[in-house]
Short mmCIF file of C-alpha atoms in Angstrom, two decimals:
data_model
loop_
_atom_site.label_atom_id
_atom_site.label_comp_id
_atom_site.label_asym_id
_atom_site.label_seq_id
_atom_site.Cartn_x
_atom_site.Cartn_y
_atom_site.Cartn_z
CA MET N 488 75.85 -34.97 -159.95
CA PRO N 489 76.43 -33.77 -156.23
CA LEU N 490 73.25 -33.20 -154.58
CA SER N 491 73.13 -29.51 -154.45
CA MET N 492 72.22 -29.50 -158.00
CA LEU N 493 69.40 -31.61 -157.44
CA LYS N 494 65.85 -29.66 -157.90
CA THR N 495 63.90 -29.51 -154.89
CA ASP N 496 61.13 -31.53 -154.42
CA GLU N 497 62.67 -34.48 -157.32
CA PRO N 498 63.75 -37.39 -155.70
CA GLY N 499 67.43 -38.93 -156.17
CA THR N 500 69.12 -42.08 -155.26
CA ILE N 501 72.75 -41.70 -153.73
CA LYS N 502 75.36 -43.65 -155.68
CA ARG N 503 78.16 -41.87 -153.27
CA VAL N 504 79.52 -39.99 -150.29
CA GLY N 505 82.48 -38.52 -150.67
CA GLY N 506 84.94 -36.87 -148.56
CA LYS N 507 87.56 -37.31 -145.20
CA PRO N 508 86.19 -40.52 -143.60
CA ASP N 509 85.29 -38.79 -140.67
CA THR N 510 82.45 -36.77 -142.67
CA ARG N 511 81.75 -40.01 -144.23
CA ARG N 512 80.58 -41.75 -140.97
CA PHE N 513 79.29 -38.90 -140.00
CA LEU N 514 76.96 -38.36 -142.88
CA GLU N 515 75.97 -42.50 -143.34
CA ASN N 516 74.97 -41.57 -139.59
CA LEU N 517 72.73 -39.21 -140.82
CA GLY N 518 71.43 -41.68 -143.11
CA PHE N 519 72.73 -41.12 -145.92
CA VAL N 520 74.30 -44.01 -147.46
CA THR N 521 74.31 -45.25 -150.55
CA GLY N 522 71.08 -46.87 -152.04
CA ALA N 523 68.97 -44.71 -149.98
CA VAL N 524 66.28 -41.88 -151.74
CA ILE N 525 66.79 -38.39 -151.16
CA THR N 526 64.50 -35.55 -152.03
CA VAL N 527 65.53 -31.57 -151.29
CA ILE N 528 62.33 -29.85 -149.50
CA THR N 529 64.34 -26.88 -149.81
CA GLU N 530 67.69 -24.63 -150.42
CA THR N 531 67.72 -21.18 -148.65
CA GLY N 532 71.35 -19.25 -149.10
CA GLY N 533 73.77 -22.27 -149.29
CA ASN N 534 71.31 -24.35 -146.72
CA PHE N 535 69.24 -27.18 -147.64
CA ILE N 536 66.47 -28.86 -145.78
CA VAL N 537 66.69 -32.82 -147.27
CA ASN N 538 64.05 -35.84 -146.78
CA ILE N 539 66.02 -38.96 -146.37
CA LYS N 540 64.79 -42.08 -144.91
CA ASP N 541 61.45 -40.20 -143.47
CA SER N 542 63.09 -38.02 -141.89
CA ARG N 543 64.03 -34.11 -142.48
CA VAL N 544 68.50 -33.15 -142.26
CA ALA N 545 69.77 -29.46 -143.09
CA ILE N 546 73.21 -29.63 -144.21
CA GLY N 547 75.13 -27.00 -145.65
CA LYS N 548 76.05 -26.66 -149.03
CA ASP N 549 80.05 -28.13 -148.93
CA MET N 550 78.28 -31.79 -147.39
CA ALA N 551 75.60 -31.26 -150.15
CA ASN N 552 78.57 -31.34 -152.83
CA LYS N 553 80.25 -34.21 -151.21
CA ILE N 554 77.24 -36.38 -151.57
CA LEU N 555 76.80 -37.79 -155.56
CA VAL N 556 73.19 -38.54 -156.60
#
C-alpha cells in the first residue's frame, strides 16, 4: 500500500520506491530506500511528516503515493 495510507504512529517497511529515476534518486537521498522503517508522525492537508532513519522529513502526498510500504 502507498505510504499515504499508513496510519499515524504505525511503523511500516518500505517495499518499493516508484516514480521517474530523478524522483527515486531524490527520495533515496532523503533515506527512502527499500527495507527502511518509516513512521508517519503527522498528516496535514495532504502533507506528511515522517520519521525515517532517526530524521524527520516532510513530503507531499504525490511523493507519499510513490513510496510503497
